[in-house]
Short mmCIF file of C-alpha atoms and ligand atoms in Angstrom, two decimals:
data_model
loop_
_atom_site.label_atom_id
_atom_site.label_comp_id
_atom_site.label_asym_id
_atom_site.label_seq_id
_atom_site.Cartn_x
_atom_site.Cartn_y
_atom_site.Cartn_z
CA UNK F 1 48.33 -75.71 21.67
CA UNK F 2 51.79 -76.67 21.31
CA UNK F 3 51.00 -79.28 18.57
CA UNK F 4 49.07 -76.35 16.63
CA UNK F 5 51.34 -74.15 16.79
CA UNK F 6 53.48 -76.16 14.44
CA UNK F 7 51.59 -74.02 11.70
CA UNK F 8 51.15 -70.33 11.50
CA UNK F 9 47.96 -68.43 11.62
CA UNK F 10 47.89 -67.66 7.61
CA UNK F 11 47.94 -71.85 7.22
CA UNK F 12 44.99 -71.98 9.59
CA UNK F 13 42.80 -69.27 7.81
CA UNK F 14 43.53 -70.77 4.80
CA UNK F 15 42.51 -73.95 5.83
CA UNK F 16 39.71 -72.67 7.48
CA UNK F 17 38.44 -70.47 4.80
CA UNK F 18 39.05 -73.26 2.47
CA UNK F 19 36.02 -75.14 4.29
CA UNK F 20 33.49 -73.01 4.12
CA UNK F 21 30.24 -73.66 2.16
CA UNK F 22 31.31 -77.18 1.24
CA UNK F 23 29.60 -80.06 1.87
CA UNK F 24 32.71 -82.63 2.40
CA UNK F 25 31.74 -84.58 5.34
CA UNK F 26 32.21 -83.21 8.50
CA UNK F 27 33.61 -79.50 7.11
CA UNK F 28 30.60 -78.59 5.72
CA UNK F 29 29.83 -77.96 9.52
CA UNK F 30 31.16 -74.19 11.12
CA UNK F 31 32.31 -76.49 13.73
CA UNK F 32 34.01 -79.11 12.22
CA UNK F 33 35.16 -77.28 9.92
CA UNK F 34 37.85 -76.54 12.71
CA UNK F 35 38.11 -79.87 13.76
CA UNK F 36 41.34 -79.75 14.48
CA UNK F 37 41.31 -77.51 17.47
CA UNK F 38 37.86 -79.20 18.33
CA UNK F 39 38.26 -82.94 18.75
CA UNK F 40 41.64 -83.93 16.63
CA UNK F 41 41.67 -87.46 17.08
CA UNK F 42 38.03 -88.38 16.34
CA UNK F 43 37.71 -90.41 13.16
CA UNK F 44 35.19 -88.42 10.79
CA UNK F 45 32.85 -91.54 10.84
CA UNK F 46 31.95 -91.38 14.18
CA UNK F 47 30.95 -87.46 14.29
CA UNK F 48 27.48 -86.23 14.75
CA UNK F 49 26.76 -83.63 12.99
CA UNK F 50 23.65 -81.24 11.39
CA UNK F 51 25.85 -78.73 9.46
CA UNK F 52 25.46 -76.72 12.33
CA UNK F 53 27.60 -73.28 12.40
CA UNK F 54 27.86 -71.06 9.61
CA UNK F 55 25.14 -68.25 10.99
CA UNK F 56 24.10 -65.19 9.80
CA UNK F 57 26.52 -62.63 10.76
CA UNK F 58 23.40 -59.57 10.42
CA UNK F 59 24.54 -56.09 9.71
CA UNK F 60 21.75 -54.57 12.03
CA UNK F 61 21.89 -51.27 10.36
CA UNK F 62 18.57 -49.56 11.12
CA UNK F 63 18.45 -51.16 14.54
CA UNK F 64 21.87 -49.47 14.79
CA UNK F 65 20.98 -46.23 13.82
CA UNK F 66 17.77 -45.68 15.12
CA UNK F 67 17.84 -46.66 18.54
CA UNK F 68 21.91 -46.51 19.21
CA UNK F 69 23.61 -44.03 16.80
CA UNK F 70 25.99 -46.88 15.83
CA UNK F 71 26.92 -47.61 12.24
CA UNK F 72 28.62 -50.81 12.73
CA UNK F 73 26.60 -52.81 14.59
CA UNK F 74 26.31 -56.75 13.56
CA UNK F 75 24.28 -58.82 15.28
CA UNK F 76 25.47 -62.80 15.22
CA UNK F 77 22.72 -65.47 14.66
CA UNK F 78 23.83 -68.37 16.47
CA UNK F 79 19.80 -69.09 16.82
CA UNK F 80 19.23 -69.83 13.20
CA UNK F 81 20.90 -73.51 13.39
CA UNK F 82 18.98 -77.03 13.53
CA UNK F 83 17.16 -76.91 17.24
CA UNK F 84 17.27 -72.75 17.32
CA UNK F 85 19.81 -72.38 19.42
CA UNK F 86 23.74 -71.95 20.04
CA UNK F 87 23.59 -75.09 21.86
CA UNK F 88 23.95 -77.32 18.55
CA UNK F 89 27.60 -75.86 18.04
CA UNK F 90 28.60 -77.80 21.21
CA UNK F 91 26.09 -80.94 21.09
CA UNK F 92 27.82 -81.86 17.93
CA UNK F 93 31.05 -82.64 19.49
CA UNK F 94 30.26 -83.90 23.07
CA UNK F 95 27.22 -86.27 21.21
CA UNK F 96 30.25 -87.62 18.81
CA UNK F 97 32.35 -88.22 21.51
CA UNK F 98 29.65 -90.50 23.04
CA UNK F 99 29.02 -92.26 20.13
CA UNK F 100 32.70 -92.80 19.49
CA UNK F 101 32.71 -94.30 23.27
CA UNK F 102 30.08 -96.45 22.68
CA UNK F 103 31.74 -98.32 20.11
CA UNK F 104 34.87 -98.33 21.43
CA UNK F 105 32.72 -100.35 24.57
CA UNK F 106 32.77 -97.82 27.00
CA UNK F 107 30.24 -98.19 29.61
CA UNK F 108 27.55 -95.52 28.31
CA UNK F 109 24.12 -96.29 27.94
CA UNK F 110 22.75 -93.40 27.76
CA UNK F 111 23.51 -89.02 28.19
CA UNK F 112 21.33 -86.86 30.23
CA UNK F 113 21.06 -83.13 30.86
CA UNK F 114 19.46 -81.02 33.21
CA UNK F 115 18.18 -77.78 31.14
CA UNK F 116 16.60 -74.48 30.84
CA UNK F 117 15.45 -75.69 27.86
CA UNK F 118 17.98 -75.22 24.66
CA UNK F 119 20.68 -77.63 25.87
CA UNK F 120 17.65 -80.61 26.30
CA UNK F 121 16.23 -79.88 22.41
CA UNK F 122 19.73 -79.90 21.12
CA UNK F 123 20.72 -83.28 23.46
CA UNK F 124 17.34 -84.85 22.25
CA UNK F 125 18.13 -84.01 18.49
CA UNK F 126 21.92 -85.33 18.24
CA UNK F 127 20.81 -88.63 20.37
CA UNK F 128 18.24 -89.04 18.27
CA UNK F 129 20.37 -89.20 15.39
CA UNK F 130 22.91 -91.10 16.64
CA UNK F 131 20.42 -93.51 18.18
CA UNK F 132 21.41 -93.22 21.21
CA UNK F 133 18.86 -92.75 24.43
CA UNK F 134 18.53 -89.14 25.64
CA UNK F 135 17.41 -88.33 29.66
CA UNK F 136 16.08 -84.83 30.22
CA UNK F 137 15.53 -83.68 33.80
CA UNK F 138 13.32 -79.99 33.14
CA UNK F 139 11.68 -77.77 35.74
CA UNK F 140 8.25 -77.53 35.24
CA UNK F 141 6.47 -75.09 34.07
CA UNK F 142 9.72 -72.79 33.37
CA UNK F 143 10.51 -73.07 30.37
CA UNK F 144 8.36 -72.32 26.91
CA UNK F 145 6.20 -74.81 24.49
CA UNK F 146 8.20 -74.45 21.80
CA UNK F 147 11.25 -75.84 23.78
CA UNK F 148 9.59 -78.73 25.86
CA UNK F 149 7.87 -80.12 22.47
CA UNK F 150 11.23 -80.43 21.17
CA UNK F 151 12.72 -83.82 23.33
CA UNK F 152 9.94 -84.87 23.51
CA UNK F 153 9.12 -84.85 19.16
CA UNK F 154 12.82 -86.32 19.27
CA UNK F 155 11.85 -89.08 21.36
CA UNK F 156 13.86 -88.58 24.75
CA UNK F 157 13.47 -89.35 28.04
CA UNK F 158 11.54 -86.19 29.66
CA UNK F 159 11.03 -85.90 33.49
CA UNK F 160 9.71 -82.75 34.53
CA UNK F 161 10.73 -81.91 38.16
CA UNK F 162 9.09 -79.79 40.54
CA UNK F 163 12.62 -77.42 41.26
CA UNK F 164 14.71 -74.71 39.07
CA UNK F 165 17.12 -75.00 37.27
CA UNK F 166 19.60 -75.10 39.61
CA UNK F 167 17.66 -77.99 41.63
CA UNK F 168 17.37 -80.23 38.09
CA UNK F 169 21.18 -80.08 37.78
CA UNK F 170 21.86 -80.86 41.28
CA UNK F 171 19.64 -84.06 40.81
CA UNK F 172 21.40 -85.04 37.40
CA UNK F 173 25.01 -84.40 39.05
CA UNK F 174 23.55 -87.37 41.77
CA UNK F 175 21.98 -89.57 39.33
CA UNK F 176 24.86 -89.89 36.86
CA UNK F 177 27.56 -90.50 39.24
CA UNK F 178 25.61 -93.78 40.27
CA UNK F 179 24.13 -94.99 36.35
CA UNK F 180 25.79 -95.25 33.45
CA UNK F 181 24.23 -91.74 31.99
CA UNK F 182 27.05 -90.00 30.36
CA UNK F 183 26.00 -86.33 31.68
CA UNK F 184 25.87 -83.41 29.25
CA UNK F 185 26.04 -80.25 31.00
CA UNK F 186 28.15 -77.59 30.41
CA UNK F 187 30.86 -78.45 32.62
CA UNK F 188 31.84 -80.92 30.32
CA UNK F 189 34.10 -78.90 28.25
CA UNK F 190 33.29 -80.67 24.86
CA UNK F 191 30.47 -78.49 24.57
CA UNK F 192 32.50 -75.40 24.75
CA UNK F 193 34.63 -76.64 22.42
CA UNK F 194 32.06 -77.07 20.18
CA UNK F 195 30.56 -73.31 20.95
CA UNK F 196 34.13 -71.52 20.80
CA UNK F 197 33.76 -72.02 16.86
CA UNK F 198 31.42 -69.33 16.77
CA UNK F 199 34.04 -66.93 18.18
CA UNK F 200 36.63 -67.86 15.52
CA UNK F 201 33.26 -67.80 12.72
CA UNK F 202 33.33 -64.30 13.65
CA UNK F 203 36.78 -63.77 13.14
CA UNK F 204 36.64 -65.07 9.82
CA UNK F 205 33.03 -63.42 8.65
CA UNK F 206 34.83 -60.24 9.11
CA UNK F 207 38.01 -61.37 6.95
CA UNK F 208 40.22 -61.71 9.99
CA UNK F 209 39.61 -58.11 11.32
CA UNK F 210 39.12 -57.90 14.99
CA UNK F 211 35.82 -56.18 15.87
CA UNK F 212 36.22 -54.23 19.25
CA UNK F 213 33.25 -55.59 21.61
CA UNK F 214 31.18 -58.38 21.15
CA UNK F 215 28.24 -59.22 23.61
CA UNK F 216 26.74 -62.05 25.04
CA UNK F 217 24.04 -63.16 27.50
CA UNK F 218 25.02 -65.48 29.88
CA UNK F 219 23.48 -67.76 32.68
CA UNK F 220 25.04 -70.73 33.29
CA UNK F 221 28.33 -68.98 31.96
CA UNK F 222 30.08 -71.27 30.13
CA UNK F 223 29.17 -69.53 26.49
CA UNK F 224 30.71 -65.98 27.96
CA UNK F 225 34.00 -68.31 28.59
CA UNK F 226 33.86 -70.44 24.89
CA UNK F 227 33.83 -66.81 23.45
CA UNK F 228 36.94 -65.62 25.30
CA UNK F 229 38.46 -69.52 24.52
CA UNK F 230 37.83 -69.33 20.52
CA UNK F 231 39.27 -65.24 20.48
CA UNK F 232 42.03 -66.30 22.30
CA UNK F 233 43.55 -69.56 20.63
CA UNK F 234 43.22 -67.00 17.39
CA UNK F 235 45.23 -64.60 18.96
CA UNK F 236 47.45 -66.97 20.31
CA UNK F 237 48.01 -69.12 17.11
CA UNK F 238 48.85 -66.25 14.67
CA UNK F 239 45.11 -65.78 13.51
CA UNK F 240 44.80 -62.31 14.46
CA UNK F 241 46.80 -59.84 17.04
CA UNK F 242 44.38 -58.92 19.55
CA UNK F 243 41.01 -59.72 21.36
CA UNK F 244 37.31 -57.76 21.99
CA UNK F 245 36.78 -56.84 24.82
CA UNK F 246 33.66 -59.49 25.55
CA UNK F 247 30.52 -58.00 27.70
CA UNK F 248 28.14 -60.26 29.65
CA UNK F 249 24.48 -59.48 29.56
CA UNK F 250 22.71 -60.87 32.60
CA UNK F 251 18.87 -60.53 33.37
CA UNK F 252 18.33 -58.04 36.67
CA UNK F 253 16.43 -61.66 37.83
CA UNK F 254 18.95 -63.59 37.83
CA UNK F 255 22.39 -61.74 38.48
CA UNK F 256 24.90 -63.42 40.31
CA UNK F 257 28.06 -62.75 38.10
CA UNK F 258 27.10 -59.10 38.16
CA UNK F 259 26.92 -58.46 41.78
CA UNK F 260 29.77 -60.23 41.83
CA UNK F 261 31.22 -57.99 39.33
CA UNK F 262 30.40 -54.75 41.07
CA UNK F 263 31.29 -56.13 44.29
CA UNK F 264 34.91 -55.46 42.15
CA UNK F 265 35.27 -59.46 41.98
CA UNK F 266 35.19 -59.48 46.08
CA UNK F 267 32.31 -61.80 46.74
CA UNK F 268 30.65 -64.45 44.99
CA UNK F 269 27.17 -65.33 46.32
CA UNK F 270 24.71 -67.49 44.50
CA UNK F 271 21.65 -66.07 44.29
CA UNK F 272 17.89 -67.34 44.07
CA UNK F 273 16.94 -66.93 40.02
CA UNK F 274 13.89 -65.26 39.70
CA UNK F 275 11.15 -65.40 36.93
CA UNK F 276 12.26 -63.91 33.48
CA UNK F 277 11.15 -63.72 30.26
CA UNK F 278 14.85 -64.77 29.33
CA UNK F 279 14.09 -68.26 31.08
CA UNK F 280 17.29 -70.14 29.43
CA UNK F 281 19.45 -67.92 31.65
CA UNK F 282 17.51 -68.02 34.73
CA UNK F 283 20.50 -69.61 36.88
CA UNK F 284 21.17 -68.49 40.41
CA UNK F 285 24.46 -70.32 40.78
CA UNK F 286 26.10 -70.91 37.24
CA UNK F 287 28.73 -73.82 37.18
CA UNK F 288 30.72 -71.92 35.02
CA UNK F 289 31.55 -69.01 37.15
CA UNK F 290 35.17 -69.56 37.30
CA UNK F 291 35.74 -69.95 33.82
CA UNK F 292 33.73 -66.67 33.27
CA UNK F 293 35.38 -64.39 35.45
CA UNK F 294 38.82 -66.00 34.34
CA UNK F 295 37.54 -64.87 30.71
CA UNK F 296 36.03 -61.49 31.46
CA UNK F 297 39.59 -60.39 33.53
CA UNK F 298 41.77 -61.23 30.59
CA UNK F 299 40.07 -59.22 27.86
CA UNK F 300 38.70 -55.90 29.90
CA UNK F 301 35.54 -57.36 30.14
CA UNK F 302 32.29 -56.02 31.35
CA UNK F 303 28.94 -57.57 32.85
CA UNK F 304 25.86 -55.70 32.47
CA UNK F 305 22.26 -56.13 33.84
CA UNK F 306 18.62 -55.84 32.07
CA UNK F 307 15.82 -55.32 33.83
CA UNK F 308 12.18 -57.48 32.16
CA UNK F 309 10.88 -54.10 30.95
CA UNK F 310 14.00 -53.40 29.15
CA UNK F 311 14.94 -56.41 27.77
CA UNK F 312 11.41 -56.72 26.45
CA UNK F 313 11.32 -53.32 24.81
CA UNK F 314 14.61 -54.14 23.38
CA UNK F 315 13.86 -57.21 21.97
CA UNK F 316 10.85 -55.55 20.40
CA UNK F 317 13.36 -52.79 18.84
CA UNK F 318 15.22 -55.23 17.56
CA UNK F 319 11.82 -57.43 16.10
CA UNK F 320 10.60 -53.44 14.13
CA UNK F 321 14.00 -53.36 12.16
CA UNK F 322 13.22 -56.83 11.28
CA UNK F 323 14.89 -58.81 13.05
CA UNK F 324 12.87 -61.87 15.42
CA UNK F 325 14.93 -62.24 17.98
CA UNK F 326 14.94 -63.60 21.12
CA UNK F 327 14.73 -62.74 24.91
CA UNK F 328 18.02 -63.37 25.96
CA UNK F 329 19.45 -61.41 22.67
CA UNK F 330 17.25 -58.57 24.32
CA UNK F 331 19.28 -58.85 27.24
CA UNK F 332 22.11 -58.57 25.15
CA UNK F 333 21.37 -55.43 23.40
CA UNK F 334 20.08 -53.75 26.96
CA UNK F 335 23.38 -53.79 27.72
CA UNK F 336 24.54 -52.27 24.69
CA UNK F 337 22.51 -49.90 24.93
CA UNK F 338 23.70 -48.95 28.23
CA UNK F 339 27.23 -49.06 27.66
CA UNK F 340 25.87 -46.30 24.56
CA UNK F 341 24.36 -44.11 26.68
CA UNK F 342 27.40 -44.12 29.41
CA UNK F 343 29.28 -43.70 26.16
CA UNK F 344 31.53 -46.85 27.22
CA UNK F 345 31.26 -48.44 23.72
CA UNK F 346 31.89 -45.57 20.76
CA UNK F 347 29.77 -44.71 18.12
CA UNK F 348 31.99 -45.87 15.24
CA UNK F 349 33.17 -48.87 17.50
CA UNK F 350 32.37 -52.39 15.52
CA UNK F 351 30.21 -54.35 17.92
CA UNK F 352 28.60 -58.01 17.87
CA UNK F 353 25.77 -58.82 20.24
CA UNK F 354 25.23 -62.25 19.93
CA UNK F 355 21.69 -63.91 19.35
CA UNK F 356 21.68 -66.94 21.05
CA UNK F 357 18.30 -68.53 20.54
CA UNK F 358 15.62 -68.29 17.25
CA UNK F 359 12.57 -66.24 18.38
CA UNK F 360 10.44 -68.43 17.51
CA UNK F 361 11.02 -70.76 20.36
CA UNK F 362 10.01 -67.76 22.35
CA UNK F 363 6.53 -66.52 20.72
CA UNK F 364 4.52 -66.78 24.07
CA UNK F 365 6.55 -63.77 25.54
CA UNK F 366 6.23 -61.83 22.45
CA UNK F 367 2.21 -62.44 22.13
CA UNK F 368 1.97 -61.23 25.77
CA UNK F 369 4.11 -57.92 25.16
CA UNK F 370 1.68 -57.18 21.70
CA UNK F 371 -1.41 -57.87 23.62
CA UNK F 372 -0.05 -55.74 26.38
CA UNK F 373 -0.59 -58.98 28.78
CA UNK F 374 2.21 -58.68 31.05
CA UNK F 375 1.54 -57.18 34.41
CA UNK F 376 3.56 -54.10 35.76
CA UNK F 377 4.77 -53.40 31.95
CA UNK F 378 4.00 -50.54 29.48
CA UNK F 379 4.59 -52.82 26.44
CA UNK F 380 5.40 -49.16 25.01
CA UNK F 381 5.84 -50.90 21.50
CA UNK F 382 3.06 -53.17 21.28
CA UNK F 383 1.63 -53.71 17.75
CA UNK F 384 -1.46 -55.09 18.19
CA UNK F 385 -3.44 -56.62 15.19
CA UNK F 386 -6.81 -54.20 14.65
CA UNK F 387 -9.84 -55.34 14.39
CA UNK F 388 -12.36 -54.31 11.68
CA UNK F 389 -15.64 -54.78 10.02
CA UNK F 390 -15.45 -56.88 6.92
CA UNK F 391 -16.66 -54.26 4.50
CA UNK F 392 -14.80 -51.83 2.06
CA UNK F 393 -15.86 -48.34 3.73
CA UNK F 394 -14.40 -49.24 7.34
CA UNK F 395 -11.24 -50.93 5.73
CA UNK F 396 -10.77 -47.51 3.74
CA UNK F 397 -11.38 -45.55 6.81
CA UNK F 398 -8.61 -47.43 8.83
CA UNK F 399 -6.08 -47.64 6.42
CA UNK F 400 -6.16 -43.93 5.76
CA UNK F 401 -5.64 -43.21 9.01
CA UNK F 402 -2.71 -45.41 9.31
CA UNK F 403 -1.36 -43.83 5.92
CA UNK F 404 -1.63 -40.53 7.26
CA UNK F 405 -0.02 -41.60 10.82
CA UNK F 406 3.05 -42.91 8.45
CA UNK F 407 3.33 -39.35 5.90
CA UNK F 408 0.97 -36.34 7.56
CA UNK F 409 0.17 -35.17 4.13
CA UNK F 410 -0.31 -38.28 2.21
C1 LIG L 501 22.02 -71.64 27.22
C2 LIG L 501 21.55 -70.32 26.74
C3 LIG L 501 22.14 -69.12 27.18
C4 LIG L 501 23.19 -69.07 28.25
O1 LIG L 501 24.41 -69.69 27.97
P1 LIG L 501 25.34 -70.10 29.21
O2 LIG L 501 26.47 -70.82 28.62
O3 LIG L 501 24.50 -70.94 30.12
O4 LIG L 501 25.73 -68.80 29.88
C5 LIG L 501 21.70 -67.93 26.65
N1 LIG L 501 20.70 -67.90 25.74
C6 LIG L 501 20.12 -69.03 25.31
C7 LIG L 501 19.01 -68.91 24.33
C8 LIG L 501 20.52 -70.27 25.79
O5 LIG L 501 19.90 -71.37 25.36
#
């Protein structure tokens, strides 16, 4: 910091803004295009990069409006990046770092992760196109299709392990401290390096203007705390002159940092994560805790719950204003919704719930809501595909009817 702050905040957004939409190798990337507060000293031939960054920032207007009464609602796309997820902002930089290890001789042969599923497609992707061997300890059975296909299309190392989450990362915490398998998780804090760009990308898709609350599921926690990091170096370094206030959206199954929360920070106990539909933040004891409640007591933050039926509903809002979004962002706009209804966050307040993941890693849980397939749940807004006879008069018949269901006197 004290290095940076040998320039002001107006030399930074200039050279910031300067970067974006280029394609000069590495700043065509939202995260190296801040290299500088990323990973300074790295020499721009060893980075490993997709042009991740750069999301959507999605004026959610109708979603807004409809369902919360809120006109200034934006909902950040960190999803719609080269695996589908957020975890490609912080890949980049801790996969560089490896690769710029490797030929400086260090002893690394290979990086491993334990995952819920994200953090193992992004591994498997940035190894792959470094060439450098990826080791993926999973749970089985917990986490979707659509995520497991992904390490192994990008050639990695799978092992699928008969334990949570939390049981995988205990395993690869033993296993790399005896091999020479440079470990990945999000305790290294090159990946939230990486992931606090999408704080400052936020900062700069609104022109520098501060928006008051921005949202964010969390499980593992270190995301909640990369938010707070990339806020607060602008703040800090002459950027802007104040933070959000940051909200973290945990699933009712898997709650830790919110009972610890309404315990009024008293008691931390890990819990046991139970099944959601939001699997990449099923975590019962988060290695990131610290960091998280360090983040959320320094900017007023807030934690919020979702239960499966409401996170579901939400995220199928969200999908009928056209949106596709994923489980966890349905967490995210639970809470939201909540702090609406309590009438915590304003109806004029500018708000950013951030997506985390693409919905299409995620289309199992959505086919079960439509078909009304999931037990103990209304699936109130199922849309189920109807079935009809292949012949004009029955197609007239049913289309009238949904004509008139849409204007009464059509
Ligand atoms: C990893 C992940 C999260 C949680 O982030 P943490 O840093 O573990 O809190 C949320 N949503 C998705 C889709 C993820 O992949």
């Amino acid at each position: 910091m004290q290095a940076l702050k040998q320039y002001d905040g107006k030399y930074w957004k200039n050279l910031f803004d300067s970067r974006v939409g280029k394609t000069t190798w590495p700043y065509g990337s939202g995260v190296w295009s801040k290299k500088e507060w990323v990973l300074p000293e790295i020499d721009s031939d060893d980075i490993v990069s997709a042009f991740e960054g750069n999301s959507n920032l999605f004026w959610a207007e109708r979603y807004g409006k409809e369902y919360l009464k809120m006109s200034d609602l934006w909902v950040k796309h960190c999803g719609i990046s080269h695996t589908g997820s957020f975890k490609d902002l912080g890949m980049t930089v801790l996969v560089s770092q490896v690769n710029r290890l490797k030929k400086m001789n260090k002893p690394v042969v290979g990086v491993g992760c334990a995952s819920t599923g994200d953090t193992s497609a992004a591994l498997s992707a940035y190894c792959a196109a470094a060439g450098i061997p990826s080791i993926v300890f999973l749970p089985a059975n917990k986490i979707s299709i659509a995520q497991l296909v992904q390490p192994i299309a990008n050639g990695a190392f799978v092992l699928s392990l008969d334990t949570d989450f939390d049981g995988c990362m205990q395993l690869i915490r033993e296993v790399t401290s005896e091999l020479p398998i440079y470990l990945a998780n999000s305790l290294n804090s090159l990946r939230l390096e990486g992931q606090k760009t999408a704080a400052i990308e936020i900062l700069q898709q609104f022109d520098w203007e501060v928006p008051d609350w921005v949202i964010v599921p969390g499980g593992n926690l270190g995301n909640i705390y990369a938010f707070y990091k990339g806020f607060n170096m602008c703040k800090e370094l002459g950027l802007v002159d104040r933070l959000p206030r940051l909200v973290c959206a945990q699933a009712a199954n898997a709650n830790p940092l919110y009972l610890y929360y309404k315990s009024g920070w008293k008691d931390f106990k890990p819990v046991r994560a139970n099944t959601t539909f939001a699997s990449a933040i099923q975590i019962g004891d988060p290695v990131s805790i610290d960091r998280a409640v360090y983040a959320l007591k320094n900017c007023d933050g807030i934690v919020e719950e979702a239960t499966e039926e409401e996170l579901m509903d939400a995220m199928a809002q969200a999908d009928s204003t056209g949106m596709f979004i994923c489980p966890h962002t349905g967490v995210a706009l639970t809470a939201l919704n909540k702090l609406r209804n309590s009438g915590v966050i304003g109806k004029t307040d500018r708000t950013v719930v951030v997506s985390t993941a693409h919905g299409l890693k995620f289309t199992q849980s959505k086919t079960d809501y439509h078909s009304k397939d999931i037990k103990d749940m209304a699936c109130r807004l199922a849309n189920p595909p109807v079935s009809v006879k292949a012949d004009f008069g029955s197609v007239m018949d049913v289309l009238q009817k949904y004509l008139l269901s849409k204007v009464p006197k059509y």
